[in-house]
Coordinates of N, CA and C and ligand atoms in Angstrom, one line a residue:
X1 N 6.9 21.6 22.1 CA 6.3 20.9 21.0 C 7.2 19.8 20.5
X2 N 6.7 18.7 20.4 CA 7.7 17.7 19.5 C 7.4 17.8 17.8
X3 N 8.7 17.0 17.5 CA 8.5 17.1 16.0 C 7.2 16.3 15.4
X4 N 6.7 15.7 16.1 CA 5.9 15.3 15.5 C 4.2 16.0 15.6
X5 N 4.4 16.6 16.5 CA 3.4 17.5 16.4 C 3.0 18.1 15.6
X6 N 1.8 18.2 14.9 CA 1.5 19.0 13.5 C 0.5 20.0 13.9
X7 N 0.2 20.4 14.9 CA -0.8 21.3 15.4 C -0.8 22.5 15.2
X8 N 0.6 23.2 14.8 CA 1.0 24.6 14.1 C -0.2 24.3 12.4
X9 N -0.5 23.2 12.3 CA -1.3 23.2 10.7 C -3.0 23.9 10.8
X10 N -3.5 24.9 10.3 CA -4.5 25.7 10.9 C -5.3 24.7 10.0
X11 N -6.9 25.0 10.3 CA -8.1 24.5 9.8 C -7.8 24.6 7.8
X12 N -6.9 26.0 7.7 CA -7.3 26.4 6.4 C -6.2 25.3 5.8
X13 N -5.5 25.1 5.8 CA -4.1 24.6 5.7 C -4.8 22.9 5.5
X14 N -5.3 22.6 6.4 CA -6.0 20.9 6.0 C -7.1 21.1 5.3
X15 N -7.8 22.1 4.8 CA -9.0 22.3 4.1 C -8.5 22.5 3.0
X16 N -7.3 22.8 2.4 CA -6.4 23.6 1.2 C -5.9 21.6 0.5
X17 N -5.6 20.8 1.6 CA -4.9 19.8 1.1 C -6.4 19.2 0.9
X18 N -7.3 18.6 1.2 CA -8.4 18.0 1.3 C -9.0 18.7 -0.1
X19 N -9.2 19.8 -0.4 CA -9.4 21.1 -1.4 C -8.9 20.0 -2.7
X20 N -7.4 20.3 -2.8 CA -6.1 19.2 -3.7 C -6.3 18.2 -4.1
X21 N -6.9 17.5 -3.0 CA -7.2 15.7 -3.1 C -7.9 15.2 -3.5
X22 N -9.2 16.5 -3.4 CA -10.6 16.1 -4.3 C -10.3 16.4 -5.6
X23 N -9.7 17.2 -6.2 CA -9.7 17.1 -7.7 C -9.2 16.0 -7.9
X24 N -9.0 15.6 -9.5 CA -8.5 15.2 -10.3 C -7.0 14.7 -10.1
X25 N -6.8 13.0 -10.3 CA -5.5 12.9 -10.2 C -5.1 11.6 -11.6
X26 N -4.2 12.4 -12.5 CA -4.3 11.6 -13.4 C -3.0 11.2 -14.2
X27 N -2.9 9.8 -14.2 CA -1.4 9.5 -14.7 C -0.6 9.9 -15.9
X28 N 0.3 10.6 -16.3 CA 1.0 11.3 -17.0 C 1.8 10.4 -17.7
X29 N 2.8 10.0 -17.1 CA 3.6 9.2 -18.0 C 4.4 8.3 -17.0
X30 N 5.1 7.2 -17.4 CA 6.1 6.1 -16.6 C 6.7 6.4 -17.3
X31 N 8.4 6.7 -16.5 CA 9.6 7.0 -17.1 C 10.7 5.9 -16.7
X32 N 11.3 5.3 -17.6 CA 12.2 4.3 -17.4 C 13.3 4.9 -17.6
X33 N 14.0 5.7 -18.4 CA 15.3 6.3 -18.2 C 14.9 7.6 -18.4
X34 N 16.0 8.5 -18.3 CA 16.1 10.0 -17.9 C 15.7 10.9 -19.1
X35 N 15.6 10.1 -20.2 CA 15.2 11.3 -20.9 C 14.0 10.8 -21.9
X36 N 12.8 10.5 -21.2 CA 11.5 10.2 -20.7 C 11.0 11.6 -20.0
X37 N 11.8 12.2 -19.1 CA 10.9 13.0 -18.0 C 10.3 14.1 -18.6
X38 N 9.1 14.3 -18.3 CA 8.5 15.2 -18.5 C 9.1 16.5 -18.2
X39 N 8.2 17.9 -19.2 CA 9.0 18.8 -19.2 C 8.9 19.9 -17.8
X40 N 9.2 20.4 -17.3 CA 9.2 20.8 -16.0 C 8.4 21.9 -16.4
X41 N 7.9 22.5 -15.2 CA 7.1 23.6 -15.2 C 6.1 23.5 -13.7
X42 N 5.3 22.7 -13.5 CA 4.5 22.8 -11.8 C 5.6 22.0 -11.1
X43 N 5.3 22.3 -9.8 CA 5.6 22.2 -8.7 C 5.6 20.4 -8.8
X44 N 6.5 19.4 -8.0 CA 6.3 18.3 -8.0 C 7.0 18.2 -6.5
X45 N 6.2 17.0 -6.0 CA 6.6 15.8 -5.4 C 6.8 14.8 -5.1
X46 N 7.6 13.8 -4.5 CA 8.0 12.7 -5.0 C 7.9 11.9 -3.5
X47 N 7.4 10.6 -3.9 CA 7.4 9.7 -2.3 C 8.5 8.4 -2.9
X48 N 9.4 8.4 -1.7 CA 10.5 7.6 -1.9 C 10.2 6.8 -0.7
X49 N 10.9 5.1 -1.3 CA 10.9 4.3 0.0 C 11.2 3.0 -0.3
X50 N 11.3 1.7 0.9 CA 11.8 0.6 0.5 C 10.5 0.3 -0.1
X51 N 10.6 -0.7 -0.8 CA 9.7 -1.5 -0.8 C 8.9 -2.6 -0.1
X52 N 7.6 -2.4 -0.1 CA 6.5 -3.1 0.8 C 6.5 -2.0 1.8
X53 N 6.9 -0.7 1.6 CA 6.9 0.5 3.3 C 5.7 0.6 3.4
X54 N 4.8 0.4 2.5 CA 3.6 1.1 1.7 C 3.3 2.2 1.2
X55 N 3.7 2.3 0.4 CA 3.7 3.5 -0.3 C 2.7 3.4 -1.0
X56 N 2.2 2.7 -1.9 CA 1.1 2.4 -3.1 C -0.1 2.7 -2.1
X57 N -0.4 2.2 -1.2 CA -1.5 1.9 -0.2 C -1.2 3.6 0.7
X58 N -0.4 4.1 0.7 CA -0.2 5.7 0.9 C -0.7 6.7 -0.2
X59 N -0.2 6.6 -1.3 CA -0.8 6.9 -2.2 C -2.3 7.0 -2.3
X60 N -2.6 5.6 -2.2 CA -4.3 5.7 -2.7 C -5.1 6.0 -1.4
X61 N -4.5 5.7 -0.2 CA -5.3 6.4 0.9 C -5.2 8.0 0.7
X62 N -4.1 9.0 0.2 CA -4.2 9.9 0.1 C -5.4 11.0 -0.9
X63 N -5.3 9.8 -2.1 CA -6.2 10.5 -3.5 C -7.4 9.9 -3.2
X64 N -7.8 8.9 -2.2 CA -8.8 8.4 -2.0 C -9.2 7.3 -3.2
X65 N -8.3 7.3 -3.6 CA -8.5 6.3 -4.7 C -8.2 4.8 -4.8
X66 N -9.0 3.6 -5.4 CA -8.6 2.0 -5.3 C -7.0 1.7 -5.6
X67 N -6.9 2.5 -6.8 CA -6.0 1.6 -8.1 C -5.1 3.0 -8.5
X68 N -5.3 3.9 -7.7 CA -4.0 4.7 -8.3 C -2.5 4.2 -8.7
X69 N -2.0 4.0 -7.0 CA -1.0 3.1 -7.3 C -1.2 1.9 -6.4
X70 N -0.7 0.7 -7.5 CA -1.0 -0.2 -7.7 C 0.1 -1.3 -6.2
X71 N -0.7 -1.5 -5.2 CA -0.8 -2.0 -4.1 C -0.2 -3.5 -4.4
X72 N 1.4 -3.3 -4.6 CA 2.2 -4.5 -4.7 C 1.6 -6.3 -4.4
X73 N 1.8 -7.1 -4.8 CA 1.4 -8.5 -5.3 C 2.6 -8.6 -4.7
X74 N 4.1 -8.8 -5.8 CA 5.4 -8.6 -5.1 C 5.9 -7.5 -5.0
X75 N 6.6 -7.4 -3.8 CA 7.3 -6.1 -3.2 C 8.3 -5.8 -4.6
X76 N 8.4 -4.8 -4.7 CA 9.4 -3.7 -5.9 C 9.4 -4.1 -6.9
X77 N 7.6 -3.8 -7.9 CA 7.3 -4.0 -8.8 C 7.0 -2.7 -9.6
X78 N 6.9 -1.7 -8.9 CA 7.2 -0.5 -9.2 C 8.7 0.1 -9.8
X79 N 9.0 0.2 -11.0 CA 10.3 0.1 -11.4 C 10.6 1.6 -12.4
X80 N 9.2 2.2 -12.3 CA 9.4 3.3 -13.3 C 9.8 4.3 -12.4
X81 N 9.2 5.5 -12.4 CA 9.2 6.8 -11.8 C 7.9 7.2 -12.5
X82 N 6.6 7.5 -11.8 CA 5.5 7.5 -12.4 C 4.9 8.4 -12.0
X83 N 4.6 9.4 -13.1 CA 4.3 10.9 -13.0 C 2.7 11.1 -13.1
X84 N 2.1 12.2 -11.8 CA 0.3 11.9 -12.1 C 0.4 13.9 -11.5
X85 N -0.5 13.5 -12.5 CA -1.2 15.7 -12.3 C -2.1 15.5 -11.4
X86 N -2.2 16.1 -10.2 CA -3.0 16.4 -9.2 C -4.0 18.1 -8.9
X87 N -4.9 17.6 -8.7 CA -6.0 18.9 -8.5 C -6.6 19.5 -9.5
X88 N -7.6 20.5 -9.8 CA -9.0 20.6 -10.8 C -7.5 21.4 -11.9
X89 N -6.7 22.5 -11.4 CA -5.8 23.0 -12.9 C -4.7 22.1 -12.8
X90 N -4.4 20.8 -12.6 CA -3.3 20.3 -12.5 C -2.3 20.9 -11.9
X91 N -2.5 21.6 -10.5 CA -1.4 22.4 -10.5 C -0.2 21.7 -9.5
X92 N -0.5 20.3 -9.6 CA 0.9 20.0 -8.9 C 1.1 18.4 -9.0
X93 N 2.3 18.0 -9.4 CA 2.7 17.0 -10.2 C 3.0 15.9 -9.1
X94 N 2.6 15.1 -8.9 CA 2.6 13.6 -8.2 C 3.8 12.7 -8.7
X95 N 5.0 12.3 -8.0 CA 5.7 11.4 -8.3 C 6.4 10.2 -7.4
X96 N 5.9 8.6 -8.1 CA 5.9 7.8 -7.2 C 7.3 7.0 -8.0
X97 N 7.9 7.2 -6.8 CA 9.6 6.4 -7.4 C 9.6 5.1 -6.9
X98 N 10.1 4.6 -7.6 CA 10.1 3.3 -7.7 C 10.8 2.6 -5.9
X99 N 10.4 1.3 -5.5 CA 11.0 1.2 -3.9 C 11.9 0.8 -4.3
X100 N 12.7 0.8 -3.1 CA 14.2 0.3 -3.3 C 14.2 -0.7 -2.2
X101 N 15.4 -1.4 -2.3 CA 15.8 -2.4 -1.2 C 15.5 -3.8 -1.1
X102 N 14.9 -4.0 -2.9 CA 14.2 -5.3 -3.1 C 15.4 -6.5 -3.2
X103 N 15.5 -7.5 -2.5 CA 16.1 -8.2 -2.1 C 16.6 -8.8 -3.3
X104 N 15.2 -9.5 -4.0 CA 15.3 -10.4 -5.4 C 16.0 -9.8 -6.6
X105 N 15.1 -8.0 -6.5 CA 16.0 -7.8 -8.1 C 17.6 -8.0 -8.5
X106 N 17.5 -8.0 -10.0 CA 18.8 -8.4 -10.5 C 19.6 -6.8 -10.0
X107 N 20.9 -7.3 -10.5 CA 22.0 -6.0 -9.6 C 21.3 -5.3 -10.8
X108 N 21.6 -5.7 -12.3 CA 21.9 -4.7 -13.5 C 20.5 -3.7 -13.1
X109 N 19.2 -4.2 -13.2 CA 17.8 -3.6 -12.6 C 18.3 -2.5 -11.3
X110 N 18.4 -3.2 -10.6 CA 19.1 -2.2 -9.6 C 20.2 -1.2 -9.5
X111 N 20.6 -1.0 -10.4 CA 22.0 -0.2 -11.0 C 21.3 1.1 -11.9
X112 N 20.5 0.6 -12.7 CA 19.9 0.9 -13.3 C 18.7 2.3 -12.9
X113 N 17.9 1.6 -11.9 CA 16.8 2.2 -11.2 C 18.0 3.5 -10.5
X114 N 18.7 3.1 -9.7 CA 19.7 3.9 -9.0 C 20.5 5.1 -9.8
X115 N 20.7 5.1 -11.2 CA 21.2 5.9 -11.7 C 20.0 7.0 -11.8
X116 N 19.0 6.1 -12.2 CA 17.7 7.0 -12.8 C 17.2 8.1 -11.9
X117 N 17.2 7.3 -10.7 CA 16.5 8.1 -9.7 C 17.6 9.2 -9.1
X118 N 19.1 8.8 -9.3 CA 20.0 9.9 -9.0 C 20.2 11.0 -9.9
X119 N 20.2 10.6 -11.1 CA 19.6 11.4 -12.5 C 18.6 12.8 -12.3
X120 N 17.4 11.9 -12.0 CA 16.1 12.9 -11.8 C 16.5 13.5 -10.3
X121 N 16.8 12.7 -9.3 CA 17.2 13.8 -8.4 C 17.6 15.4 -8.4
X122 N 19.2 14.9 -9.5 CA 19.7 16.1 -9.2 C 19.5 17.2 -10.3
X123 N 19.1 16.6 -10.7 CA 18.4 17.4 -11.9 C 17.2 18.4 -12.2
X124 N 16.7 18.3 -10.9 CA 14.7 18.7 -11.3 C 14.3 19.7 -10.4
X125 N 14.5 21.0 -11.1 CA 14.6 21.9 -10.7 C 13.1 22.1 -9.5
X126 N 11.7 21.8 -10.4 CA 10.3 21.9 -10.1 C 10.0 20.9 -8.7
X127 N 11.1 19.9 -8.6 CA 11.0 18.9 -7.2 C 10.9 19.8 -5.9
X128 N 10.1 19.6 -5.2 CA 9.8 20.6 -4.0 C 10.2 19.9 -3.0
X129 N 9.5 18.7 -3.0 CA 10.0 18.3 -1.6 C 9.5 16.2 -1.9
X130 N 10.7 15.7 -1.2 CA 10.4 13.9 -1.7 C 10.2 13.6 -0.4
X131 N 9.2 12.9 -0.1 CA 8.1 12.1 1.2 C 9.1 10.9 1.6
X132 N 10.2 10.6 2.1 CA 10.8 9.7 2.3 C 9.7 8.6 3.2
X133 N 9.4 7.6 2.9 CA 8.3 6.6 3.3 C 9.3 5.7 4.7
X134 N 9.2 5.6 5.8 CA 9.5 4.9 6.8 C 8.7 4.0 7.8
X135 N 9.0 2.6 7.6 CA 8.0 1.4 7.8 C 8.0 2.5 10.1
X136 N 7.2 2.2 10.2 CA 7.1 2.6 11.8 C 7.3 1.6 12.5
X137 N 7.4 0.3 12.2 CA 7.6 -0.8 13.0 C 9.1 -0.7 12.8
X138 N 9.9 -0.4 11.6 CA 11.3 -1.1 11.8 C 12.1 0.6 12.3
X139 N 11.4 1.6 11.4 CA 12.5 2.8 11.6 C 13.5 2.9 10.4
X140 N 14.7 4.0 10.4 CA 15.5 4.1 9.6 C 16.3 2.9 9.4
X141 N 16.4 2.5 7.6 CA 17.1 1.2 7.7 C 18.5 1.7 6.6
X142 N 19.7 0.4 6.5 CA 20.8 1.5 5.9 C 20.3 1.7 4.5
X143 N 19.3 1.4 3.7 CA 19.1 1.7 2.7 C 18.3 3.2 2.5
X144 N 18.1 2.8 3.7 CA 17.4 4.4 4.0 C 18.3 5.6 3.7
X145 N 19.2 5.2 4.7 CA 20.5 6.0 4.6 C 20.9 6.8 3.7
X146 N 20.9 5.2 2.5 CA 21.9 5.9 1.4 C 20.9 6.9 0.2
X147 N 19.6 6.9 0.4 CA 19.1 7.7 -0.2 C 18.8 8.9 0.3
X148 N 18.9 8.9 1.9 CA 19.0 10.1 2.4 C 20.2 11.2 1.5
X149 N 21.0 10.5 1.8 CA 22.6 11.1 1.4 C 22.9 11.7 0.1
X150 N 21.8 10.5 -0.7 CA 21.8 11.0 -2.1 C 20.9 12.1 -2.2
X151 N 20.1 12.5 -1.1 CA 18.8 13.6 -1.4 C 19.7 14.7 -0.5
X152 N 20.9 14.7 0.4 CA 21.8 15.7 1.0 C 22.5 16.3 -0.4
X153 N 22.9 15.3 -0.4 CA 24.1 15.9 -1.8 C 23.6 16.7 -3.0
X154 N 22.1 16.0 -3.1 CA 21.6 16.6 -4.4 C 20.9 18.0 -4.0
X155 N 21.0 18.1 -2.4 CA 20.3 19.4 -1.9 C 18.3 19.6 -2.3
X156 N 18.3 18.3 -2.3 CA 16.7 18.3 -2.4 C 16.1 18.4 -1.3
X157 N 15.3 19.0 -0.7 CA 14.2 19.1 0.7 C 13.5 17.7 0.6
X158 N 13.7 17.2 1.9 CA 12.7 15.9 2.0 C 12.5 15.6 3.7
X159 N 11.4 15.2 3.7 CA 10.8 15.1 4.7 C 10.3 13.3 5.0
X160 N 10.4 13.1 6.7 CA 9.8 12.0 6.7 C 8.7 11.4 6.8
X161 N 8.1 10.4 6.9 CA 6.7 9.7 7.3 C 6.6 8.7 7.0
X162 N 6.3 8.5 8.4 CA 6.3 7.2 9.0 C 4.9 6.2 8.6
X163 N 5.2 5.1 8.3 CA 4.1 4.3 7.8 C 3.4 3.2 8.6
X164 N 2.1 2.5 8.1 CA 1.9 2.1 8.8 C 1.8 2.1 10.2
X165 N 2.1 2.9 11.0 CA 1.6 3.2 12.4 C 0.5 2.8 13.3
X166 N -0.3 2.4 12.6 CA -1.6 1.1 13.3 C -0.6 0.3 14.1
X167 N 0.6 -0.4 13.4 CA 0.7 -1.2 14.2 C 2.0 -1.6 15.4
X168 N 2.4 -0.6 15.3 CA 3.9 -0.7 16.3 C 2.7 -0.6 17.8
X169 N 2.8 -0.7 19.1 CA 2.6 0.0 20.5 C 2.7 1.3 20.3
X170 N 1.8 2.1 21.2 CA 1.9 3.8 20.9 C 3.2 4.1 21.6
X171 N 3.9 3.3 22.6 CA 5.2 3.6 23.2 C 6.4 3.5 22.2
X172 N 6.0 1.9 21.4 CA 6.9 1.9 20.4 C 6.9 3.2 19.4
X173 N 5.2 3.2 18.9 CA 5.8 4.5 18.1 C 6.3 5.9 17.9
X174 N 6.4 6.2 19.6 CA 6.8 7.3 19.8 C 8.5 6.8 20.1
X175 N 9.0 5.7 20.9 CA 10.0 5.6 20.1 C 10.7 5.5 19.1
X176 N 10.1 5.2 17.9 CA 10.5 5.4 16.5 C 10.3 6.7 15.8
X177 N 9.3 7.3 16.6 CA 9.5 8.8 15.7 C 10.8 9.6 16.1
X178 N 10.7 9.3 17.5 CA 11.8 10.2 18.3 C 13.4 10.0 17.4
X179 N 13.6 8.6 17.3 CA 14.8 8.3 16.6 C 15.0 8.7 15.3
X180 N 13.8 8.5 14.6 CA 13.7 9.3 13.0 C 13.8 10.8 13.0
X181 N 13.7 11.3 14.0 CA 13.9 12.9 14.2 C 14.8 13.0 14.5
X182 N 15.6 12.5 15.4 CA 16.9 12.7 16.0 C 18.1 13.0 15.0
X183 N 17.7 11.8 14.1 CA 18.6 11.2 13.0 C 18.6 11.9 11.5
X184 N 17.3 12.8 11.4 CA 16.9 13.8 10.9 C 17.4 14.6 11.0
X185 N 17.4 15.3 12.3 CA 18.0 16.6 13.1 C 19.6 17.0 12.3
X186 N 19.9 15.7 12.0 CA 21.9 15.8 11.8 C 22.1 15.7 10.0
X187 N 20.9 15.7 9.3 CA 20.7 15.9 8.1 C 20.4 16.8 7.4
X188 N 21.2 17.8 6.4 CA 21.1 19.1 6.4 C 20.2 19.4 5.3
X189 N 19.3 18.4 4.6 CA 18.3 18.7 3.7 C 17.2 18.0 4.2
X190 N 16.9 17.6 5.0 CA 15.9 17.1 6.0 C 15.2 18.5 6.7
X191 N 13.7 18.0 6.0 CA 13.1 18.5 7.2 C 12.9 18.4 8.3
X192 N 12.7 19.1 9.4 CA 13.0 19.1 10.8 C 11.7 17.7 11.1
X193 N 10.2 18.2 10.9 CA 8.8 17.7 11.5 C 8.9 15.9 10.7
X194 N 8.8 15.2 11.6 CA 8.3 13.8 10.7 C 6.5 13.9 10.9
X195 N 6.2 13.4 10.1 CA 4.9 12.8 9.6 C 4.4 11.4 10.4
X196 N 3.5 11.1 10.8 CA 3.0 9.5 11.5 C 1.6 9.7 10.7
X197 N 1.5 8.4 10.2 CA 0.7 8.2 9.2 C 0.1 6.8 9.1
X198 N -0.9 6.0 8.8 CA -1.3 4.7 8.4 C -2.4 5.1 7.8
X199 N -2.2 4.3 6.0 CA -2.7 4.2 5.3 C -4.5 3.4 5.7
X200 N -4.2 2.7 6.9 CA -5.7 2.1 7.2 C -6.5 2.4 8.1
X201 N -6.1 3.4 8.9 CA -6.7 4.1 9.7 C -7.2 5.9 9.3
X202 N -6.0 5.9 8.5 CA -5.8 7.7 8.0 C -5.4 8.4 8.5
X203 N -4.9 7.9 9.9 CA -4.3 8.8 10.6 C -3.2 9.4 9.7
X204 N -3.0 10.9 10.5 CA -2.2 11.5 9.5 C -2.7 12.2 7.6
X205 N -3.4 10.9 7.7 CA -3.6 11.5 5.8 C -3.9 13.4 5.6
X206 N -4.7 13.8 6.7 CA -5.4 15.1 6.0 C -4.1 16.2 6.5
X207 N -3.3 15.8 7.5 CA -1.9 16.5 7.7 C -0.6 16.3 6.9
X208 N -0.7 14.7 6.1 CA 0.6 15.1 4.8 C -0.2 15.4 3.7
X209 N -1.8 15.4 3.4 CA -2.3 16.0 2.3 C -1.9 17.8 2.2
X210 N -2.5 18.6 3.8 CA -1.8 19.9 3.9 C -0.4 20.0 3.7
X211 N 0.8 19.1 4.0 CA 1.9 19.8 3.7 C 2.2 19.6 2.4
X212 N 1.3 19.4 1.6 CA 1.4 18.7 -0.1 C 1.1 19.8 -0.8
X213 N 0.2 20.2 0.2 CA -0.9 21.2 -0.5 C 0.0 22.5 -0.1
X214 N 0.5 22.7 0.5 CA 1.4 24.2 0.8 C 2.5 24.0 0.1
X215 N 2.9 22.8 -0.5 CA 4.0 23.0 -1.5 C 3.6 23.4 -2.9
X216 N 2.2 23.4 -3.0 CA 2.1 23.8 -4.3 C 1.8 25.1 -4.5
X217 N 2.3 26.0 -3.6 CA 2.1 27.3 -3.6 C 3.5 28.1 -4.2
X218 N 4.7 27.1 -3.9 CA 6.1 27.7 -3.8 C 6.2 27.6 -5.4
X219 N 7.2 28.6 -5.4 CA 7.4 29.2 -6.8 C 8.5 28.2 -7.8
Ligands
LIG9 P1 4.7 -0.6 -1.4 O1 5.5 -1.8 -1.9 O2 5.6 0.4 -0.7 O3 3.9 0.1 -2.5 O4 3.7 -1.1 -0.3 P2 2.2 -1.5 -0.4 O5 1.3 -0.3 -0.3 O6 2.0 -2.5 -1.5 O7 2.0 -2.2 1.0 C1 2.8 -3.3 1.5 C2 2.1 -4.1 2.5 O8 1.9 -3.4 3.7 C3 0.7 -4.6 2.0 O9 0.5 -5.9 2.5 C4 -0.2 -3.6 2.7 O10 -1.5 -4.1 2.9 C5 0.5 -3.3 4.0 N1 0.2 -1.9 4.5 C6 0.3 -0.8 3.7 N2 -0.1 0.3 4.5 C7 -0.5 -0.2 5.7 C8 -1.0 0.5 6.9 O11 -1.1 1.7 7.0 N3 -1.2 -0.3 7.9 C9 -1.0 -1.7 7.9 N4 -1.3 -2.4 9.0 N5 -0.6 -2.3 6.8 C10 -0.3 -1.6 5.7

């Protein structure tokens, strides 16, 4: 079996995430510094990534929604940490962190964003697992890196998934997952399985909706 294989995911397991996705998903609050964050208590997850990986367009292919999150104009305009309750009891907290790796922003902005998100990292107890977003055309980049490192150290579980995937060659993409696992493999708060995904095809969507949806079970 390769890591990218999701086939171990039974019928019930994608019926459970699909189940999730049809409720209710509704925005909570934008947090600009750390003591903004809402009070813990459900289960959360968080999708991290550069910006332009697509994440917004991940997002809303997932909830099935236009305008959840809001499908960049310019790349890393997303600057909060923006908290959304998912499913009919709310029972599991959506969090879209802001992209990183924006060329233009000012350092202070960028200093800034980086504290916050290191802040809420290491801090949040209810964080289950953060969706590291990976463009599939380019692969792990060093900015990738340094958030990995920050999500090792903070001992948060996070997993990859690969974006966009429509459009690499299917040889390319299977060499880009291979390396994103490999590179995975030697990361000790990394999940093992990567994710392959495109927001415009869907591929993938009802397989990271299930592994969304089995996190909201954990205690
Ligand atoms: P964000 O900055 O990470 O939120 O990225 P966006 O969701 O705004 O997407 C950035 C760009 O990538 C936009 O031009 C999207 O149309 C494009 N994009 C996003 N997802 C996909 C996808 O699955 N396939 C393709 N081909 N393009 C995508």
């Amino acid at each position: 079996m390769s890591a990218t294989d999701t086939s171990e995911l039974s019928a019930e397991d994608i019926a459970k995430g699909e189940a999730l996705f049809k409720g209710p998903c509704v925005f909570l609050r934008g947090v600009a510094s750390i003591d903004g964050l809402p009070a813990e208590g459900r289960p959360e997850i968080a999708f991290a990534g550069r910006s332009n990986v697509g994440k917004s367009s991940l997002i809303n292919a997932l909830t099935g929604r236009k305008t959840l999150a809001r499908v960049s104009v310019t790349p890393g305009r997303t600057r909060e940490l923006n908290f959304f309750t998912l499913g009919h009891k709310g029972e599991l907290v959506l969090v879209d962190m802001p992209g990183y790796g924006y060329a233009k922003a000012p350092k202070s902005a960028v200093k800034g964003w980086t504290r916050l998100i290191g802040d809420y990292l290491r801090g949040r107890r209810a964080l289950k697992r953060v969706f590291l977003l990976i463009d599939a055309r380019h692969g792990i980049k060093p900015n990738d890196r340094e958030t990995m490192t920050l999500l090792d150290e903070a001992a948060v579980s996070y997993q990859a998934v690969l974006t966009k995937a429509d459009k690499p060659k299917a040889s390319e993409l299977e060499e880009v997952s291979s390396e994103v696992t490999a590179e995975l493999a030697k990361r000790p708060a990394a999940y093992p399985q990567v994710l392959v995904t495109s927001a415009r095809t869907g591929m993938g969507i009802p397989e990271l909706r299930a592994a969304i949806a089995a996190l909201a079970d954990t205690p």
